[in-house]
PDB file of C-alpha atoms and ligand atoms in Angstrom:
ATOM      1  CA  MET A 350     131.409  81.706 101.485  1.00 60.00           C
ATOM      2  CA  ALA A 351     135.166  81.774 101.692  1.00 71.00           C
ATOM      3  CA  GLU A 352     136.687  83.391 104.808  1.00 74.00           C
ATOM      4  CA  GLU A 353     139.340  85.188 102.808  1.00 93.00           C
ATOM      5  CA  TRP A 354     136.865  86.831 100.420  1.00 97.00           C
ATOM      6  CA  GLY A 355     136.179  90.536 100.804  1.00 98.00           C
ATOM      7  CA  MET A 356     132.897  92.141 101.768  1.00 98.00           C
ATOM      8  CA  LEU A 357     130.597  94.519  99.882  1.00 98.00           C
ATOM      9  CA  TYR A 358     129.569  97.660 101.788  1.00 98.00           C
ATOM     10  CA  LEU A 359     126.644  99.782 100.587  1.00 98.00           C
ATOM     11  CA  CYS A 360     127.519 103.303 101.710  1.00 98.00           C
ATOM     12  CA  PRO A 361     124.795 105.984 101.603  1.00 98.00           C
ATOM     13  CA  THR A 362     125.968 109.518 100.826  1.00 98.00           C
ATOM     14  CA  PRO A 363     124.345 112.933 101.427  1.00 98.00           C
ATOM     15  CA  ILE A 364     121.318 113.940  99.332  1.00 97.00           C
ATOM     16  CA  GLY A 365     122.232 117.617  99.544  1.00 96.00           C
ATOM     17  CA  ASN A 366     123.929 118.461 102.815  1.00 96.00           C
ATOM     18  CA  LEU A 367     127.563 117.314 102.951  1.00 95.00           C
ATOM     19  CA  LYS A 368     127.341 116.866 106.727  1.00 96.00           C
ATOM     20  CA  ASP A 369     124.781 114.077 106.433  1.00 98.00           C
ATOM     21  CA  ILE A 370     127.257 111.234 106.568  1.00 98.00           C
ATOM     22  CA  SER A 371     127.916 109.036 109.580  1.00 98.00           C
ATOM     23  CA  GLU A 372     131.277 108.344 111.213  1.00 98.00           C
ATOM     24  CA  ARG A 373     130.796 104.678 110.422  1.00 98.00           C
ATOM     25  CA  ILE A 374     130.327 105.378 106.719  1.00 98.00           C
ATOM     26  CA  LEU A 375     133.405 107.633 106.643  1.00 98.00           C
ATOM     27  CA  ASP A 376     135.450 104.965 108.484  1.00 98.00           C
ATOM     28  CA  THR A 377     134.272 102.314 106.035  1.00 98.00           C
ATOM     29  CA  LEU A 378     135.167 104.467 103.011  1.00 98.00           C
ATOM     30  CA  ARG A 379     138.632 104.993 104.496  1.00 98.00           C
ATOM     31  CA  GLU A 380     139.130 101.291 105.239  1.00 98.00           C
ATOM     32  CA  VAL A 381     137.892  99.486 102.115  1.00 98.00           C
ATOM     33  CA  ASP A 382     140.295  98.631  99.281  1.00 98.00           C
ATOM     34  CA  ILE A 383     138.189  99.974  96.421  1.00 98.00           C
ATOM     35  CA  ILE A 384     135.254 102.385  96.133  1.00 98.00           C
ATOM     36  CA  ALA A 385     132.899 101.810  93.206  1.00 98.00           C
ATOM     37  CA  CYS A 386     131.048 105.056  92.369  1.00 97.00           C
ATOM     38  CA  GLU A 387     128.075 105.768  90.143  1.00 96.00           C
ATOM     39  CA  ASP A 388     129.935 108.905  89.041  1.00 96.00           C
ATOM     40  CA  THR A 389     133.533 109.189  90.229  1.00 95.00           C
ATOM     41  CA  ARG A 390     133.733 112.947  89.556  1.00 95.00           C
ATOM     42  CA  ASN A 391     130.625 113.551  91.606  1.00 94.00           C
ATOM     43  CA  SER A 392     131.818 111.393  94.526  1.00 96.00           C
ATOM     44  CA  LEU A 393     135.279 112.990  94.482  1.00 96.00           C
ATOM     45  CA  LYS A 394     133.776 116.240  95.783  1.00 94.00           C
ATOM     46  CA  LEU A 395     132.615 114.362  98.882  1.00 96.00           C
ATOM     47  CA  PHE A 396     135.817 112.358  99.248  1.00 97.00           C
ATOM     48  CA  ASN A 397     138.003 115.470  98.924  1.00 97.00           C
ATOM     49  CA  HIS A 398     135.916 117.226 101.556  1.00 96.00           C
ATOM     50  CA  TYR A 399     136.512 114.361 104.002  1.00 97.00           C
ATOM     51  CA  GLY A 400     140.110 113.618 102.954  1.00 96.00           C
ATOM     52  CA  ILE A 401     139.272 110.160 101.589  1.00 97.00           C
ATOM     53  CA  SER A 402     141.766 108.903  99.049  1.00 96.00           C
ATOM     54  CA  LYS A 403     141.155 105.416  97.678  1.00 95.00           C
ATOM     55  CA  PRO A 404     141.259 103.651  94.340  1.00 96.00           C
ATOM     56  CA  LEU A 405     137.983 104.509  92.601  1.00 97.00           C
ATOM     57  CA  THR A 406     136.193 102.675  89.860  1.00 97.00           C
ATOM     58  CA  SER A 407     132.929 103.387  88.078  1.00 96.00           C
ATOM     59  CA  TYR A 408     129.801 101.311  88.530  1.00 96.00           C
ATOM     60  CA  HIS A 409     126.771 102.788  86.810  1.00 94.00           C
ATOM     61  CA  GLU A 410     123.549 102.044  84.935  1.00 92.00           C
ATOM     62  CA  HIS A 411     125.324 101.327  81.647  1.00 94.00           C
ATOM     63  CA  ASN A 412     128.039  98.958  82.916  1.00 94.00           C
ATOM     64  CA  LYS A 413     126.309  97.456  85.966  1.00 92.00           C
ATOM     65  CA  TYR A 414     126.209  93.823  84.755  1.00 92.00           C
ATOM     66  CA  ASP A 415     129.758  93.582  83.382  1.00 94.00           C
ATOM     67  CA  LYS A 416     131.148  95.656  86.201  1.00 95.00           C
ATOM     68  CA  ALA A 417     129.405  93.535  88.823  1.00 95.00           C
ATOM     69  CA  LYS A 418     131.316  90.501  87.477  1.00 95.00           C
ATOM     70  CA  GLU A 419     134.593  92.411  87.631  1.00 96.00           C
ATOM     71  CA  LEU A 420     133.920  93.579  91.181  1.00 97.00           C
ATOM     72  CA  ILE A 421     132.984  90.054  92.251  1.00 97.00           C
ATOM     73  CA  PHE A 422     136.325  88.839  90.928  1.00 97.00           C
ATOM     74  CA  LYS A 423     138.073  91.486  93.050  1.00 98.00           C
ATOM     75  CA  LEU A 424     135.974  90.621  96.115  1.00 98.00           C
ATOM     76  CA  LYS A 425     136.975  86.982  95.714  1.00 97.00           C
ATOM     77  CA  GLN A 426     140.603  88.090  95.691  1.00 97.00           C
ATOM     78  CA  GLY A 427     140.026  89.432  99.182  1.00 97.00           C
ATOM     79  CA  ASN A 428     139.296  93.101  98.450  1.00 98.00           C
ATOM     80  CA  ASP A 429     136.662  94.920 100.498  1.00 98.00           C
ATOM     81  CA  ILE A 430     134.569  97.127  98.225  1.00 98.00           C
ATOM     82  CA  ALA A 431     132.261 100.054  98.985  1.00 98.00           C
ATOM     83  CA  ILE A 432     129.455 101.043  96.630  1.00 98.00           C
ATOM     84  CA  VAL A 433     128.564 104.727  96.497  1.00 97.00           C
ATOM     85  CA  THR A 434     125.875 106.168  94.252  1.00 96.00           C
ATOM     86  CA  ASP A 435     125.266 109.788  93.295  1.00 93.00           C
ATOM     87  CA  ALA A 436     123.169 110.558  96.347  1.00 94.00           C
ATOM     88  CA  GLY A 437     121.383 108.614  99.039  1.00 97.00           C
ATOM     89  CA  THR A 438     121.230 104.892  99.659  1.00 98.00           C
ATOM     90  CA  PRO A 439     122.698 102.571  97.018  1.00 97.00           C
ATOM     91  CA  GLY A 440     120.031 100.196  95.762  1.00 96.00           C
ATOM     92  CA  ILE A 441     117.152 102.672  95.921  1.00 97.00           C
ATOM     93  CA  SER A 442     116.369 103.753  92.334  1.00 95.00           C
ATOM     94  CA  ASP A 443     119.978 103.346  91.276  1.00 92.00           C
ATOM     95  CA  PRO A 444     122.245 100.518  90.045  1.00 91.00           C
ATOM     96  CA  GLY A 445     123.099  99.251  93.566  1.00 91.00           C
ATOM     97  CA  GLU A 446     120.441  96.516  93.383  1.00 93.00           C
ATOM     98  CA  VAL A 447     122.283  94.475  90.717  1.00 94.00           C
ATOM     99  CA  ILE A 448     125.601  94.018  92.507  1.00 96.00           C
ATOM    100  CA  VAL A 449     123.874  93.025  95.757  1.00 97.00           C
ATOM    101  CA  LYS A 450     121.992  90.191  94.088  1.00 96.00           C
ATOM    102  CA  GLU A 451     125.052  88.993  92.188  1.00 96.00           C
ATOM    103  CA  CYS A 452     127.168  89.006  95.372  1.00 97.00           C
ATOM    104  CA  LEU A 453     124.564  87.096  97.374  1.00 97.00           C
ATOM    105  CA  ASP A 454     124.246  84.561  94.525  1.00 96.00           C
ATOM    106  CA  GLU A 455     128.005  84.014  94.781  1.00 96.00           C
ATOM    107  CA  GLY A 456     127.982  83.752  98.581  1.00 97.00           C
ATOM    108  CA  ILE A 457     129.817  87.048  99.111  1.00 97.00           C
ATOM    109  CA  ARG A 458     128.964  88.934 102.291  1.00 97.00           C
ATOM    110  CA  VAL A 459     127.035  92.179 101.825  1.00 98.00           C
ATOM    111  CA  THR A 460     126.154  94.830 104.367  1.00 98.00           C
ATOM    112  CA  SER A 461     124.176  98.049 104.010  1.00 98.00           C
ATOM    113  CA  LEU A 462     125.070 100.961 106.267  1.00 98.00           C
ATOM    114  CA  PRO A 463     122.139 103.157 107.356  1.00 98.00           C
ATOM    115  CA  GLY A 464     122.169 106.695 105.969  1.00 98.00           C
ATOM    116  CA  PRO A 465     120.394 109.314 103.863  1.00 98.00           C
ATOM    117  CA  CYS A 466     117.555 108.225 101.622  1.00 98.00           C
ATOM    118  CA  ALA A 467     115.276 110.759  99.916  1.00 98.00           C
ATOM    119  CA  LEU A 468     112.130 108.661 100.212  1.00 98.00           C
ATOM    120  CA  ILE A 469     112.332 108.284 104.002  1.00 98.00           C
ATOM    121  CA  THR A 470     113.297 111.923 104.557  1.00 98.00           C
ATOM    122  CA  ALA A 471     110.397 112.997 102.345  1.00 98.00           C
ATOM    123  CA  LEU A 472     107.825 110.661 103.859  1.00 98.00           C
ATOM    124  CA  THR A 473     108.599 111.613 107.446  1.00 98.00           C
ATOM    125  CA  MET A 474     108.210 115.346 106.763  1.00 98.00           C
ATOM    126  CA  SER A 475     105.307 115.064 104.292  1.00 98.00           C
ATOM    127  CA  GLY A 476     102.457 115.304 106.768  1.00 98.00           C
ATOM    128  CA  GLN A 477     100.909 112.237 105.096  1.00 97.00           C
ATOM    129  CA  LYS A 478     100.253 108.955 106.903  1.00 97.00           C
ATOM    130  CA  THR A 479     103.517 107.112 107.524  1.00 98.00           C
ATOM    131  CA  GLY A 480     102.219 103.846 109.000  1.00 97.00           C
ATOM    132  CA  ARG A 481     101.769 102.033 105.694  1.00 97.00           C
ATOM    133  CA  PHE A 482     103.426 103.214 102.517  1.00 98.00           C
ATOM    134  CA  VAL A 483     104.507 102.031  99.101  1.00 98.00           C
ATOM    135  CA  PHE A 484     107.515 103.259  97.122  1.00 98.00           C
ATOM    136  CA  GLU A 485     107.045 103.458  93.348  1.00 97.00           C
ATOM    137  CA  ALA A 486     110.467 104.959  92.451  1.00 97.00           C
ATOM    138  CA  PHE A 487     110.150 106.812  89.100  1.00 97.00           C
ATOM    139  CA  LEU A 488     106.999 106.143  87.078  1.00 98.00           C
ATOM    140  CA  PRO A 489     108.053 104.409  83.856  1.00 97.00           C
ATOM    141  CA  PRO A 490     108.245 106.787  80.858  1.00 96.00           C
ATOM    142  CA  GLU A 491     106.819 104.218  78.453  1.00 97.00           C
ATOM    143  CA  LYS A 492     103.108 104.976  77.934  1.00 96.00           C
ATOM    144  CA  LYS A 493     101.575 101.509  78.320  1.00 97.00           C
ATOM    145  CA  GLU A 494     103.628 100.491  81.366  1.00 97.00           C
ATOM    146  CA  ARG A 495     102.994 103.859  82.986  1.00 97.00           C
ATOM    147  CA  ALA A 496      99.230 103.504  82.473  1.00 97.00           C
ATOM    148  CA  GLU A 497      99.340 100.001  83.983  1.00 96.00           C
ATOM    149  CA  ILE A 498     101.175 101.172  87.103  1.00 97.00           C
ATOM    150  CA  LEU A 499      98.831 104.128  87.545  1.00 97.00           C
ATOM    151  CA  LYS A 500      95.846 101.796  87.195  1.00 95.00           C
ATOM    152  CA  GLU A 501      97.287  99.610  89.972  1.00 95.00           C
ATOM    153  CA  LEU A 502      97.798 102.680  92.151  1.00 97.00           C
ATOM    154  CA  LYS A 503      94.221 103.924  91.710  1.00 95.00           C
ATOM    155  CA  ASP A 504      92.897 101.773  94.565  1.00 94.00           C
ATOM    156  CA  GLU A 505      96.083 101.795  96.667  1.00 96.00           C
ATOM    157  CA  THR A 506      95.179 102.548 100.291  1.00 96.00           C
ATOM    158  CA  ARG A 507      98.777 103.034 101.468  1.00 97.00           C
ATOM    159  CA  THR A 508     100.614 106.347 101.164  1.00 98.00           C
ATOM    160  CA  MET A 509     102.466 106.396  97.822  1.00 98.00           C
ATOM    161  CA  ILE A 510     105.950 107.786  97.266  1.00 98.00           C
ATOM    162  CA  ILE A 511     107.201 108.671  93.787  1.00 98.00           C
ATOM    163  CA  TYR A 512     110.502 110.202  92.642  1.00 98.00           C
ATOM    164  CA  GLU A 513     110.521 112.779  89.865  1.00 98.00           C
ATOM    165  CA  ALA A 514     112.922 115.069  88.036  1.00 97.00           C
ATOM    166  CA  PRO A 515     111.876 118.706  87.457  1.00 97.00           C
ATOM    167  CA  HIS A 516     111.512 118.464  83.668  1.00 97.00           C
ATOM    168  CA  HIS A 517     108.961 115.623  83.977  1.00 97.00           C
ATOM    169  CA  LEU A 518     107.051 116.937  86.977  1.00 98.00           C
ATOM    170  CA  LYS A 519     104.172 118.694  85.170  1.00 98.00           C
ATOM    171  CA  LYS A 520     103.297 115.684  83.051  1.00 97.00           C
ATOM    172  CA  THR A 521     103.613 113.282  85.964  1.00 98.00           C
ATOM    173  CA  LEU A 522     101.287 115.364  88.146  1.00 98.00           C
ATOM    174  CA  LYS A 523      98.706 115.510  85.353  1.00 98.00           C
ATOM    175  CA  ASP A 524      98.924 111.760  84.742  1.00 98.00           C
ATOM    176  CA  ILE A 525      98.524 111.002  88.452  1.00 98.00           C
ATOM    177  CA  LEU A 526      95.546 113.357  88.792  1.00 98.00           C
ATOM    178  CA  GLU A 527      93.856 111.790  85.786  1.00 97.00           C
ATOM    179  CA  ALA A 528      94.398 108.226  87.010  1.00 97.00           C
ATOM    180  CA  LEU A 529      93.830 108.597  90.758  1.00 96.00           C
ATOM    181  CA  GLY A 530      91.399 111.522  90.953  1.00 95.00           C
ATOM    182  CA  ASP A 531      91.929 114.511  93.195  1.00 96.00           C
ATOM    183  CA  ARG A 532      93.468 113.944  96.616  1.00 95.00           C
ATOM    184  CA  GLN A 533      96.148 115.256  98.965  1.00 97.00           C
ATOM    185  CA  ILE A 534      99.751 115.358  97.860  1.00 98.00           C
ATOM    186  CA  SER A 535     102.957 116.636  99.444  1.00 98.00           C
ATOM    187  CA  LEU A 536     105.687 117.793  97.065  1.00 98.00           C
ATOM    188  CA  LEU A 537     109.132 117.822  98.622  1.00 98.00           C
ATOM    189  CA  ARG A 538     112.117 119.418  96.958  1.00 98.00           C
ATOM    190  CA  GLU A 539     115.688 120.409  97.720  1.00 97.00           C
ATOM    191  CA  LEU A 540     115.673 118.113 100.748  1.00 98.00           C
ATOM    192  CA  THR A 541     118.425 118.814 103.299  1.00 98.00           C
ATOM    193  CA  LYS A 542     119.479 121.884 101.260  1.00 97.00           C
ATOM    194  CA  LYS A 543     119.139 125.597 101.940  1.00 95.00           C
ATOM    195  CA  PHE A 544     115.868 125.947 100.039  1.00 94.00           C
ATOM    196  CA  GLU A 545     114.287 122.729 101.272  1.00 97.00           C
ATOM    197  CA  GLU A 546     110.534 122.913 100.767  1.00 97.00           C
ATOM    198  CA  VAL A 547     107.433 120.888 101.506  1.00 98.00           C
ATOM    199  CA  LYS A 548     104.266 121.911  99.693  1.00 97.00           C
ATOM    200  CA  ARG A 549     101.135 120.214 101.031  1.00 97.00           C
ATOM    201  CA  THR A 550      98.261 120.656  98.635  1.00 97.00           C
ATOM    202  CA  SER A 551      95.813 118.788  96.419  1.00 97.00           C
ATOM    203  CA  LEU A 552      96.752 117.170  93.122  1.00 98.00           C
ATOM    204  CA  SER A 553      94.550 119.584  91.143  1.00 97.00           C
ATOM    205  CA  GLU A 554      96.081 122.604  92.886  1.00 98.00           C
ATOM    206  CA  ALA A 555      99.586 121.240  92.282  1.00 98.00           C
ATOM    207  CA  VAL A 556      98.804 120.876  88.557  1.00 98.00           C
ATOM    208  CA  ALA A 557      97.452 124.438  88.438  1.00 98.00           C
ATOM    209  CA  PHE A 558     100.458 125.793  90.366  1.00 98.00           C
ATOM    210  CA  TYR A 559     103.029 124.207  88.067  1.00 97.00           C
ATOM    211  CA  ASP A 560     101.136 125.388  84.982  1.00 95.00           C
ATOM    212  CA  ASN A 561     102.265 128.865  86.060  1.00 96.00           C
ATOM    213  CA  ASN A 562     105.548 128.078  87.830  1.00 96.00           C
ATOM    214  CA  GLU A 563     108.588 126.199  86.548  1.00 96.00           C
ATOM    215  CA  PRO A 564     109.538 123.195  88.709  1.00 97.00           C
ATOM    216  CA  ARG A 565     113.012 123.470  90.237  1.00 94.00           C
ATOM    217  CA  GLY A 566     115.159 120.823  91.865  1.00 94.00           C
ATOM    218  CA  GLU A 567     114.576 117.115  92.348  1.00 95.00           C
ATOM    219  CA  TYR A 568     111.189 116.115  93.727  1.00 98.00           C
ATOM    220  CA  VAL A 569     109.672 113.472  95.931  1.00 98.00           C
ATOM    221  CA  LEU A 570     105.881 113.169  95.671  1.00 98.00           C
ATOM    222  CA  VAL A 571     104.045 111.748  98.659  1.00 98.00           C
ATOM    223  CA  ILE A 572     100.441 110.981  97.770  1.00 98.00           C
ATOM    224  CA  GLU A 573      97.568 110.148 100.062  1.00 97.00           C
ATOM    225  CA  GLY A 574      96.312 106.573  99.750  1.00 97.00           C
ATOM    226  CA  LYS A 575      92.681 105.941  98.879  1.00 95.00           C
ATOM    227  CA  ASP A 576      90.250 106.043 101.780  1.00 91.00           C
ATOM    228  CA  ARG A 577      89.283 102.460 102.702  1.00 88.00           C
ATOM    229  CA  LYS A 578      85.614 103.370 103.262  1.00 87.00           C
ATOM    230  CA  ILE A 579      85.333 104.966  99.819  1.00 88.00           C
ATOM    231  CA  LEU A 580      87.061 101.978  98.239  1.00 87.00           C
ATOM    232  CA  ARG A 581      84.706  99.574 100.001  1.00 84.00           C
ATOM    233  CA  SER A 582      81.562 101.446  98.952  1.00 84.00           C
ATOM    234  CA  GLU A 583      82.821 101.733  95.358  1.00 84.00           C
ATOM    235  CA  LYS A 584      83.388  97.984  95.274  1.00 81.00           C
ATOM    236  CA  GLU A 585      80.026  97.252  96.869  1.00 80.00           C
ATOM    237  CA  GLU A 586      78.438  99.378  94.157  1.00 82.00           C
ATOM    238  CA  ILE A 587      80.263  97.460  91.404  1.00 83.00           C
ATOM    239  CA  PHE A 588      79.497  94.030  92.872  1.00 83.00           C
ATOM    240  CA  LYS A 589      75.887  94.805  93.827  1.00 80.00           C
ATOM    241  CA  ASP A 590      74.429  93.563  90.546  1.00 83.00           C
ATOM    242  CA  MET A 591      76.884  90.703  90.096  1.00 87.00           C
ATOM    243  CA  SER A 592      76.176  87.103  91.133  1.00 88.00           C
ATOM    244  CA  LEU A 593      78.660  85.390  93.456  1.00 90.00           C
ATOM    245  CA  GLY A 594      79.634  83.081  90.611  1.00 90.00           C
ATOM    246  CA  GLU A 595      80.434  86.014  88.302  1.00 90.00           C
ATOM    247  CA  HIS A 596      82.345  87.688  91.106  1.00 90.00           C
ATOM    248  CA  MET A 597      84.396  84.507  91.695  1.00 91.00           C
ATOM    249  CA  GLU A 598      85.139  84.310  87.955  1.00 91.00           C
ATOM    250  CA  ILE A 599      86.896  87.713  88.071  1.00 89.00           C
ATOM    251  CA  TYR A 600      89.538  86.349  90.444  1.00 90.00           C
ATOM    252  CA  LEU A 601      89.751  82.860  88.950  1.00 91.00           C
ATOM    253  CA  GLU A 602      90.501  84.461  85.566  1.00 89.00           C
ATOM    254  CA  GLN A 603      93.290  86.471  87.199  1.00 87.00           C
ATOM    255  CA  GLY A 604      94.917  83.187  88.260  1.00 89.00           C
ATOM    256  CA  TYR A 605      93.822  83.001  91.908  1.00 91.00           C
ATOM    257  CA  ASP A 606      92.825  79.519  93.094  1.00 93.00           C
ATOM    258  CA  LYS A 607      89.326  78.809  94.412  1.00 93.00           C
ATOM    259  CA  LYS A 608      90.200  79.344  98.071  1.00 92.00           C
ATOM    260  CA  GLU A 609      91.958  82.665  97.431  1.00 91.00           C
ATOM    261  CA  SER A 610      89.137  83.822  95.160  1.00 93.00           C
ATOM    262  CA  MET A 611      86.560  83.100  97.885  1.00 93.00           C
ATOM    263  CA  LYS A 612      88.629  85.115 100.338  1.00 93.00           C
ATOM    264  CA  LEU A 613      88.818  88.092  97.935  1.00 90.00           C
ATOM    265  CA  VAL A 614      85.107  87.917  97.112  1.00 91.00           C
ATOM    266  CA  ALA A 615      84.313  87.845 100.841  1.00 90.00           C
ATOM    267  CA  ARG A 616      86.548  90.891 101.385  1.00 86.00           C
ATOM    268  CA  ASP A 617      84.957  92.826  98.496  1.00 84.00           C
ATOM    269  CA  ARG A 618      81.439  92.151  99.795  1.00 85.00           C
ATOM    270  CA  GLY A 619      82.197  92.604 103.473  1.00 82.00           C
ATOM    271  CA  ILE A 620      80.932  89.088 104.268  1.00 88.00           C
ATOM    272  CA  SER A 621      82.646  85.996 105.694  1.00 91.00           C
ATOM    273  CA  LYS A 622      84.411  83.337 103.623  1.00 91.00           C
ATOM    274  CA  ARG A 623      81.970  80.805 105.046  1.00 91.00           C
ATOM    275  CA  ASP A 624      79.033  82.854 103.679  1.00 91.00           C
ATOM    276  CA  VAL A 625      80.613  82.803 100.224  1.00 92.00           C
ATOM    277  CA  TYR A 626      81.286  79.068 100.512  1.00 91.00           C
ATOM    278  CA  ASN A 627      77.719  78.269 101.612  1.00 91.00           C
ATOM    279  CA  ALA A 628      76.143  80.451  98.934  1.00 89.00           C
ATOM    280  CA  LEU A 629      78.268  78.822  96.238  1.00 89.00           C
ATOM    281  CA  LEU A 630      77.342  75.360  97.543  1.00 87.00           C
ATOM    282  CA  GLN A 631      73.655  76.238  97.202  1.00 84.00           C
ATOM    283  CA  THR A 632      74.132  77.387  93.625  1.00 79.00           C
ATOM    284  CA  GLY A 633      76.175  74.258  92.938  1.00 70.00           C
ATOM    285  CA  LYS A 634      79.347  76.196  91.845  1.00 63.00           C
TER     286      LYS A 634
HETATM  287  N1  SAM B1177     119.408 106.443  95.952  1.00 95.69           N
HETATM  288  C1  SAM B1177     118.694 107.687  96.154  1.00 95.69           C
HETATM  289  C2  SAM B1177     117.976 107.648  97.508  1.00 95.69           C
HETATM  290  O1  SAM B1177     118.389 106.907  98.383  1.00 95.69           O
HETATM  291  O2  SAM B1177     117.009 108.388  97.692  1.00 95.69           O
HETATM  292  C3  SAM B1177     117.762 108.007  95.012  1.00 95.69           C
HETATM  293  C4  SAM B1177     118.414 108.109  93.677  1.00 95.69           C
HETATM  294  S1  SAM B1177     117.328 108.572  92.397  1.00 95.69           S
HETATM  295  C5  SAM B1177     118.371 108.340  91.004  1.00 95.69           C
HETATM  296  C6  SAM B1177     117.273 110.316  92.462  1.00 95.69           C
HETATM  297  C7  SAM B1177     115.891 110.850  92.898  1.00 95.69           C
HETATM  298  O3  SAM B1177     115.813 110.891  94.324  1.00 95.69           O
HETATM  299  C8  SAM B1177     115.621 112.265  92.470  1.00 95.69           C
HETATM  300  O4  SAM B1177     115.119 112.348  91.144  1.00 95.69           O
HETATM  301  C9  SAM B1177     114.586 112.737  93.484  1.00 95.69           C
HETATM  302  O5  SAM B1177     113.312 112.262  93.139  1.00 95.69           O
HETATM  303  C10 SAM B1177     115.075 112.026  94.742  1.00 95.69           C
HETATM  304  N2  SAM B1177     115.998 112.917  95.481  1.00 95.69           N
HETATM  305  C11 SAM B1177     117.305 112.731  95.697  1.00 95.69           C
HETATM  306  N3  SAM B1177     117.815 113.748  96.423  1.00 95.69           N
HETATM  307  C12 SAM B1177     116.793 114.613  96.667  1.00 95.69           C
HETATM  308  C13 SAM B1177     116.670 115.842  97.361  1.00 95.69           C
HETATM  309  N4  SAM B1177     117.710 116.418  97.960  1.00 95.69           N
HETATM  310  N5  SAM B1177     115.457 116.437  97.409  1.00 95.69           N
HETATM  311  C14 SAM B1177     114.380 115.868  96.813  1.00 95.69           C
HETATM  312  N6  SAM B1177     114.447 114.705  96.142  1.00 95.69           N
HETATM  313  C15 SAM B1177     115.623 114.082  96.064  1.00 95.69           C
END
């Protein structure tokens, strides 16, 4: 890391309310040499409001790899650069992730300033459990990949957070209901704006509601994780008629080693690893 190299600053911007920007972020935007924006026209509205006038350049989904190289060259010349995406925290469901990795690979210093992020705002006001959660960003549009992700989420016990645009909402809700079964969901829209709304309901009711009402605004879906007790009894039911050897095979085939497989089998059956070990010894497996 060369002392004279510049630094990359990830600068979150408001997700709806122009006032949601910290003094530190404004100072940083005023002090850096270049601001790289996902959409310069969009960011200009914010910069004009706060009297920020800096050289701007575009850094978006379609130029992120080439542009990252160009920005790294400028950072190595000693320029400090801020990354600003359309809304919220750069790196969360936007191109920010690429430049961070490339900078760290090159030994360039990176810092991320705290600020607005739709997933955290949504989760904290969703009424769902916040202790353990998983962020799924946007579900992939491609059918096979989408089905795979939804299959993985079926037994997820943590609260799940998903981003969605209004024109895909109906289909996404239906797909989630079909894959996960009915459960609680909070739909959050227009966060930090005048018509901010949180709708706490069930997945089936949400599907029925949007069959008769057009979705409006950007959405964050916060979905209840699966109840651990239900998951355990479902697994016990599945494994009831299976021998320990067959049960072990399931995990070995997935690439787990013997020790890890024993641990997972023990967890599924609610018994100790030692019990699994001893039983397998007796059967000579
Ligand atoms: N980087 C952003 C962040 O930190 O949240 C997310 C960018 S992602 C391209 C845009 C998605 O974030 C939207 O489709 C929506 O799901 C969510 N989002 C952003 N602003 C929102 C708002 N004001 N209300 C509800 N959801 C919002």
